[in-house]
mmCIF file of C-alpha atoms in Angstrom:
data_model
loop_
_atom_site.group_PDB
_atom_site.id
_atom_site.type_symbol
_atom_site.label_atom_id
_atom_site.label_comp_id
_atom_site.label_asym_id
_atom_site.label_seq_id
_atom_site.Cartn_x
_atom_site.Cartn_y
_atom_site.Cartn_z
ATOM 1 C CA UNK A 14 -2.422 -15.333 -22.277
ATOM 2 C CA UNK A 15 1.165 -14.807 -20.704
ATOM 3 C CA UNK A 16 0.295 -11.714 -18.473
ATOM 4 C CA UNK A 17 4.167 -11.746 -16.804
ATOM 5 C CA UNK A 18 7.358 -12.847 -18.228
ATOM 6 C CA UNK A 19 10.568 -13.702 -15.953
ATOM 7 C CA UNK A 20 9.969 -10.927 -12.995
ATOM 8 C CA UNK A 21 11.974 -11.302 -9.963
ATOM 9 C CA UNK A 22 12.527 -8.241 -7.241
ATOM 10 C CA UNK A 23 12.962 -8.362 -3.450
ATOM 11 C CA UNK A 24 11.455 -5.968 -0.816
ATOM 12 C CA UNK A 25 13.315 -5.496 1.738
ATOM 13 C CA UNK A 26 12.678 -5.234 5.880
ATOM 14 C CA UNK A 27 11.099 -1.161 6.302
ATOM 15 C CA UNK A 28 11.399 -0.778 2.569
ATOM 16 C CA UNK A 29 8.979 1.363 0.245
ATOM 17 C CA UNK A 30 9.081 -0.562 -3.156
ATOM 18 C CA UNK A 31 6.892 1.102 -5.807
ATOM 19 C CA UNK A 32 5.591 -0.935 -9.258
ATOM 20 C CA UNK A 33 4.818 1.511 -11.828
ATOM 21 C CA UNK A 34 4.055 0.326 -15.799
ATOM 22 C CA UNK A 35 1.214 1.165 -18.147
ATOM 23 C CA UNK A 36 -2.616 -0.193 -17.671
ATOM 24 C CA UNK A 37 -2.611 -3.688 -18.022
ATOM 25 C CA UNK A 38 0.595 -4.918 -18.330
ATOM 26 C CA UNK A 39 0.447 -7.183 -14.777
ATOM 27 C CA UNK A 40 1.184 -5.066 -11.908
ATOM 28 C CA UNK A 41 -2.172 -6.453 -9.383
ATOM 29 C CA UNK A 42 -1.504 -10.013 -11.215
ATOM 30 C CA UNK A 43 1.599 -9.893 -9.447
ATOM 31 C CA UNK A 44 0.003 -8.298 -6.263
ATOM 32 C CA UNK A 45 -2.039 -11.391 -6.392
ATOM 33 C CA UNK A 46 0.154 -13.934 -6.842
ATOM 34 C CA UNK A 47 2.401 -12.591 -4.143
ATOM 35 C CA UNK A 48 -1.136 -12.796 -2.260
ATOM 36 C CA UNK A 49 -2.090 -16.258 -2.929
ATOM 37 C CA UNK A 50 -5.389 -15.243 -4.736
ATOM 38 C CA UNK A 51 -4.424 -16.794 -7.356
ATOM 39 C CA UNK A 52 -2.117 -19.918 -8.690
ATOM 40 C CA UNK A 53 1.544 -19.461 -10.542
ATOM 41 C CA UNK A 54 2.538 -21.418 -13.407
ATOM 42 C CA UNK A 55 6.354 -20.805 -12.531
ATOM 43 C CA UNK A 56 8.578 -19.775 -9.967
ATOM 44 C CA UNK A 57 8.015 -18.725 -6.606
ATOM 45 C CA UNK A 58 7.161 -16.190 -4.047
ATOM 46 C CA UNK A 59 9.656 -16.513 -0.892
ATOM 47 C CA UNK A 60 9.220 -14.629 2.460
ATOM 48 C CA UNK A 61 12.293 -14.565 4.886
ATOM 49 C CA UNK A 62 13.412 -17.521 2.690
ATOM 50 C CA UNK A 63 10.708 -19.402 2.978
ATOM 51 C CA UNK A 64 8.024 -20.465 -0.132
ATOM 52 C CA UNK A 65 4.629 -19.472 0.536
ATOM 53 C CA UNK A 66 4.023 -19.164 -2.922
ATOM 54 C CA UNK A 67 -0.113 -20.128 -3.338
ATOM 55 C CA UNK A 68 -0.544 -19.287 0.271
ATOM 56 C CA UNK A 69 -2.621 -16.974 1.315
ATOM 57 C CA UNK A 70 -2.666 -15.046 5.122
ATOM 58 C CA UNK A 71 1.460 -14.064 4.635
ATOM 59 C CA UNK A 72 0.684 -10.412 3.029
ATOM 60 C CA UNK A 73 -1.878 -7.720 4.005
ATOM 61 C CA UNK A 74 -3.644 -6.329 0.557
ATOM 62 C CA UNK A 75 -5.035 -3.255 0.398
ATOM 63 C CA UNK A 76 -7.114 -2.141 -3.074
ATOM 64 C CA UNK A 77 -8.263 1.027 -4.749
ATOM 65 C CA UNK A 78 -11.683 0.978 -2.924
ATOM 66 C CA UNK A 79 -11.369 1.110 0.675
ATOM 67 C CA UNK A 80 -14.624 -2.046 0.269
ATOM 68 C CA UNK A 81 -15.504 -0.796 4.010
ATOM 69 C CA UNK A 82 -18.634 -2.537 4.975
ATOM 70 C CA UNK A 83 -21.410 0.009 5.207
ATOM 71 C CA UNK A 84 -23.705 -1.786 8.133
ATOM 72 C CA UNK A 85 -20.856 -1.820 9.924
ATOM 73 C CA UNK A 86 -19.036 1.562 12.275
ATOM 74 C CA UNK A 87 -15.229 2.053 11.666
ATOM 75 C CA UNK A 88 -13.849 0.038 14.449
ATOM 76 C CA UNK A 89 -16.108 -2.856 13.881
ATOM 77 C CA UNK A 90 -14.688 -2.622 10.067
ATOM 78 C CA UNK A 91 -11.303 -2.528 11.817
ATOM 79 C CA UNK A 92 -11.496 -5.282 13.935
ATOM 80 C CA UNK A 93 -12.382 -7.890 10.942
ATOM 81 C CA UNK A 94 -9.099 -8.954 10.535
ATOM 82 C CA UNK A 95 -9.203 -10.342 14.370
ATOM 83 C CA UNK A 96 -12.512 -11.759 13.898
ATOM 84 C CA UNK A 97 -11.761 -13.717 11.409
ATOM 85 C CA UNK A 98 -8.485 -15.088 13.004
ATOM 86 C CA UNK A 99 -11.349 -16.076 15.917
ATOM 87 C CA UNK A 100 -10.778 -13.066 18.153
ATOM 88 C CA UNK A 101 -13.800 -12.101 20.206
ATOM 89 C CA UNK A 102 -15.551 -8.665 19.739
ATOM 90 C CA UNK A 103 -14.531 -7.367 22.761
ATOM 91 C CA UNK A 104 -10.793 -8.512 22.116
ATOM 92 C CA UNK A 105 -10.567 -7.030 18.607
ATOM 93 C CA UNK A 106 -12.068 -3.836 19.332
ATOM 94 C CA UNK A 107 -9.644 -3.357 22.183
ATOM 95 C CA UNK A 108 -6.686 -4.091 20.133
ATOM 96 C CA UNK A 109 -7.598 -1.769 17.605
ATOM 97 C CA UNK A 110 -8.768 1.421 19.790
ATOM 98 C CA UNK A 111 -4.611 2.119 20.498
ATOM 99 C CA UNK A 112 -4.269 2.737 16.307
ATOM 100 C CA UNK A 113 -7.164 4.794 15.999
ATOM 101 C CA UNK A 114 -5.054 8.017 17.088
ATOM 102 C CA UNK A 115 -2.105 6.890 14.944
ATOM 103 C CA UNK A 116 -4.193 6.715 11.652
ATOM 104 C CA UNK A 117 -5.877 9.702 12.260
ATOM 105 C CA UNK A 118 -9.220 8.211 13.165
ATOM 106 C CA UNK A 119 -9.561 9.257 16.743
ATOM 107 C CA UNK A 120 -13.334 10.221 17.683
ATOM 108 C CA UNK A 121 -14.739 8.502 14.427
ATOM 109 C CA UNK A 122 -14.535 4.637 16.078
ATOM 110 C CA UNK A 123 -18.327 4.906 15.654
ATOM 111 C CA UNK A 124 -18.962 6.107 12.965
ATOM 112 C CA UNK A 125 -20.199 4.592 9.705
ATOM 113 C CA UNK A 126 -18.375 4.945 6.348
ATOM 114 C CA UNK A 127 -20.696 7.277 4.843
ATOM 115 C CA UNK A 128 -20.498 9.373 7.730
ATOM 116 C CA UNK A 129 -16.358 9.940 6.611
ATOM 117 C CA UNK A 130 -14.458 11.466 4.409
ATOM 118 C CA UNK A 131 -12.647 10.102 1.370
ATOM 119 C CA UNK A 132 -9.678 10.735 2.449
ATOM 120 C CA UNK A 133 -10.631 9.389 6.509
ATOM 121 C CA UNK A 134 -12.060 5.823 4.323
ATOM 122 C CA UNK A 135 -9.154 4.966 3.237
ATOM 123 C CA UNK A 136 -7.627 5.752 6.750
ATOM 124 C CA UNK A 137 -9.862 3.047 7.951
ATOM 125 C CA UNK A 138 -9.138 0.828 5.188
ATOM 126 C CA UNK A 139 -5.380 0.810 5.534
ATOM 127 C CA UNK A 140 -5.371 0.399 9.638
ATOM 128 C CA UNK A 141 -8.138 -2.554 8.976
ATOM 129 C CA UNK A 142 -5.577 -4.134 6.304
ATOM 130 C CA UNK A 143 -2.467 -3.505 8.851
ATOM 131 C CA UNK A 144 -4.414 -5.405 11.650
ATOM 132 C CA UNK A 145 -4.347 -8.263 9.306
ATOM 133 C CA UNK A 146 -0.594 -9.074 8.971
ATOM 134 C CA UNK A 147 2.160 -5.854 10.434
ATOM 135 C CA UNK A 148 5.286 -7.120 8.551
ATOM 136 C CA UNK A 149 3.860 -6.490 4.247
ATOM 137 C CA UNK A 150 1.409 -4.412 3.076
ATOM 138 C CA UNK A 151 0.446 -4.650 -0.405
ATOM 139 C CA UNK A 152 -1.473 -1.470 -1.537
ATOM 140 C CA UNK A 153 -3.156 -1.201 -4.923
ATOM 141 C CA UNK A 154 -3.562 2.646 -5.999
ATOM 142 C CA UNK A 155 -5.142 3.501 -2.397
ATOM 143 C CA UNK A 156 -5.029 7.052 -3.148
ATOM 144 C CA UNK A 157 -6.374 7.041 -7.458
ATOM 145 C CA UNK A 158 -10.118 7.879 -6.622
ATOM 146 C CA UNK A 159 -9.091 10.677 -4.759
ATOM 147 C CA UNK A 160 -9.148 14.271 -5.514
ATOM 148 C CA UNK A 161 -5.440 15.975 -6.296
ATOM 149 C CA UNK A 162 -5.879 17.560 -2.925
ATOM 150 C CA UNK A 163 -6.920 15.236 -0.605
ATOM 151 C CA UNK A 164 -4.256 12.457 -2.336
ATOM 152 C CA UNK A 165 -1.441 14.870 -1.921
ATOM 153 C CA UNK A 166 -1.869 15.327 2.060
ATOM 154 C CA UNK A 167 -2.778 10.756 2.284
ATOM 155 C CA UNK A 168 0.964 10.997 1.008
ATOM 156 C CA UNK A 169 2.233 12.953 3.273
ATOM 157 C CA UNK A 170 0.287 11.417 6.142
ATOM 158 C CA UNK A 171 0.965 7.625 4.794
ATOM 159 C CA UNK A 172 5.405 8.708 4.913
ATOM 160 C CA UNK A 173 4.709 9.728 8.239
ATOM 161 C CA UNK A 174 2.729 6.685 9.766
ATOM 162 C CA UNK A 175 4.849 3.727 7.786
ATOM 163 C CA UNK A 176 8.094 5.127 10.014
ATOM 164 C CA UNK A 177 6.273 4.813 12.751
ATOM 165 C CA UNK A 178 4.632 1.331 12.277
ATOM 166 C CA UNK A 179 7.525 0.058 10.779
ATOM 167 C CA UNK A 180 6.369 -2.157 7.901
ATOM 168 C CA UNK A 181 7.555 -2.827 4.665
ATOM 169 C CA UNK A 182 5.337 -1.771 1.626
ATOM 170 C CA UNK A 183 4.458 -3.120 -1.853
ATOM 171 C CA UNK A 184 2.806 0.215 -3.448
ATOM 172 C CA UNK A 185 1.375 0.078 -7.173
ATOM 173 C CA UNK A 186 0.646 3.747 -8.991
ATOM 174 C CA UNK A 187 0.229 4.844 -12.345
ATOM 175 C CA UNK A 188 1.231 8.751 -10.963
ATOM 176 C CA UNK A 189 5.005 9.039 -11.491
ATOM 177 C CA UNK A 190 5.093 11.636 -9.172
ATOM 178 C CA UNK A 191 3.505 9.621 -6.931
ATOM 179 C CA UNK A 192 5.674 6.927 -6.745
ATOM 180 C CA UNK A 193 8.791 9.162 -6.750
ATOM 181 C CA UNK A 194 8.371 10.614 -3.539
ATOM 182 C CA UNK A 195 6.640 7.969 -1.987
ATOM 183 C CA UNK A 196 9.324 5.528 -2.285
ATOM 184 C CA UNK A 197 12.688 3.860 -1.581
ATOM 185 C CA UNK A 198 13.005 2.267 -4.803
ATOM 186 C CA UNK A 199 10.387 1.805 -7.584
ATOM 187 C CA UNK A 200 10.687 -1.307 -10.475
ATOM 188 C CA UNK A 201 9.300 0.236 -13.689
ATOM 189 C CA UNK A 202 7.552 -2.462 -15.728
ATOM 190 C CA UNK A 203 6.983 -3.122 -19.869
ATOM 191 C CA UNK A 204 3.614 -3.544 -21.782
ATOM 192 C CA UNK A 205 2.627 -7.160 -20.778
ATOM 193 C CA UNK A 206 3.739 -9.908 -20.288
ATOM 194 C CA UNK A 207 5.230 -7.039 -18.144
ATOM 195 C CA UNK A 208 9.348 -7.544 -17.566
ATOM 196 C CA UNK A 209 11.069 -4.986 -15.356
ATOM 197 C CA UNK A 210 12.552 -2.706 -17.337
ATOM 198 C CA UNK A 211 14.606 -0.741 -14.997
ATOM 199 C CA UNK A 212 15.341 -0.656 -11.098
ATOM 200 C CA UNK A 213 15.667 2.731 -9.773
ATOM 201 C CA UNK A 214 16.734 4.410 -6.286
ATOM 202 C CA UNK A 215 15.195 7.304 -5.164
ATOM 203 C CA UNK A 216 17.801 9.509 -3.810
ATOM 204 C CA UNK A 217 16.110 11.278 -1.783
ATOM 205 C CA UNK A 218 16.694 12.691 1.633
ATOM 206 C CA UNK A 219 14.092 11.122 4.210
ATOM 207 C CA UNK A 220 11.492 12.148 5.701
ATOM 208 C CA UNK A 221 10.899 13.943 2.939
ATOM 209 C CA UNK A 222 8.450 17.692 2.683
ATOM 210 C CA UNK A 223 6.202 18.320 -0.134
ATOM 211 C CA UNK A 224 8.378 21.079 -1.928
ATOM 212 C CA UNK A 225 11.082 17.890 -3.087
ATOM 213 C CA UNK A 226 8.333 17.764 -6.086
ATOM 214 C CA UNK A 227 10.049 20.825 -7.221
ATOM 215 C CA UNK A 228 13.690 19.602 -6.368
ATOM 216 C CA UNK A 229 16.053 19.088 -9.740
ATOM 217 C CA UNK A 230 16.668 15.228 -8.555
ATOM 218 C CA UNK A 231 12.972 14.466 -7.697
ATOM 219 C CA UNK A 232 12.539 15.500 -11.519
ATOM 220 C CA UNK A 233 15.972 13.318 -12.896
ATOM 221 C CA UNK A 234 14.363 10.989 -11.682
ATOM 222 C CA UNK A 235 10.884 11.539 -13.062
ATOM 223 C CA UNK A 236 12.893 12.075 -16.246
ATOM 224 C CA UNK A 237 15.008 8.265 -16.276
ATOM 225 C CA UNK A 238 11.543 6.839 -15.224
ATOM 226 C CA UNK A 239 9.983 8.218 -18.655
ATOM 227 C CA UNK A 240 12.513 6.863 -20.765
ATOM 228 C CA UNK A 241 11.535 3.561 -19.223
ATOM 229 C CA UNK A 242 8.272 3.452 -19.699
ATOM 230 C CA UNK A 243 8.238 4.689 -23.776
#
């Protein structure tokens, strides 16, 4: 079964690049291909110009469950990553202690992921997926099994923390609004085998507040993205 047909985009260095389309149509086939999870029949994935397509270790890949182990406290989850690249223990827990402030996390390093919130899981899982590779991140709905609340202010928190961490995100959604003020530039995709059917620029100011939801561009744009997707 063809699941994509002839997609190409580019993310660029610090950029927030959003995939939005309906259920099904190939957006976390994409994710991983670009992840080396699994193979491609044609074409390539190219980093800096250079093929890694079918490697894996290039990207950092984040999904919908933040798949924290439960035996484990928060800044053993966090230091996986390291351990796995054959850091010691001691080393990868004192690498990760600086972030722990940064993501909001301070005072929870030993804690266990029941003991946290929804909102503070996720925290955990996106620092644990930055300590694997700093330069992509490749997030899969982080935010879609939380409340309306709690996803609204992981929005506002995530703007503020990419700036200063300066990475460059892949970010799938299926909440328009979502994707509109998270991003730089979002790729809106067909019914599979999913083709882009439009590329469109958010044009709007940075960083940006939560009243822009309200803002007669935020919803243009909301509007062209629509038209795209019917």
């Amino acid at each position: 079964m063809p699941i994509v047909d002839d997609i190409s985009f580019f993310l660029k260095k610090g950029e927030f690049v959003t995939l939005i389309g309906p259920s099904g149509c190939g957006k976390s086939t994409i994710f991983n291909m670009i992840g080396g999870i699994i193979p491609i029949d044609a074409g390539k994935v190219l980093i800096d110009g250079i093929n890694i397509t079918g490697e894996a270790g290039h990207v950092s890949y984040m999904y919908q469950k933040d798949l924290l182990l439960p035996w484990k406290n928060i800044i053993d989850n966090i230091s996986l990553p390291l351990l796995i690249k054959g850091k010691s223990i001691k080393e990868s827990r004192k690498r990760v202690i600086h972030y722990f402030k940064l993501f909001g996390l301070e005072g929870f390093e030993y804690k266990y992921p029941f003991q946290l919130s929804g909102g503070m899981r996720q925290r955990a899982a996106l620092l644990r997926t930055y300590m694997f590779s700093k330069d992509i991140l490749l997030l899969d709905e982080p935010f879609g099994g939380l409340d309306a609340i709690t996803r609204a202010k992981m929005q506002e928190w995530l703007l503020q923390v990419i700036i200063k961490i300066r990475t460059s995100v892949l970010f799938i959604t299926h909440d328009i609004d979502e994707g509109i003020y998270l991003s730089d530039r979002i790729y809106v995709l067909s019914e599979r085998p999913a083709k882009i059917n439009k590329e469109i620029i958010v044009s709007l100011p940075k960083p940006r507040k939560r009243d822009i939801v309200t803002s007669s561009r935020f919803n243009q744009t909301k509007k062209t993205i629509l038209q795209y997707l019917s």
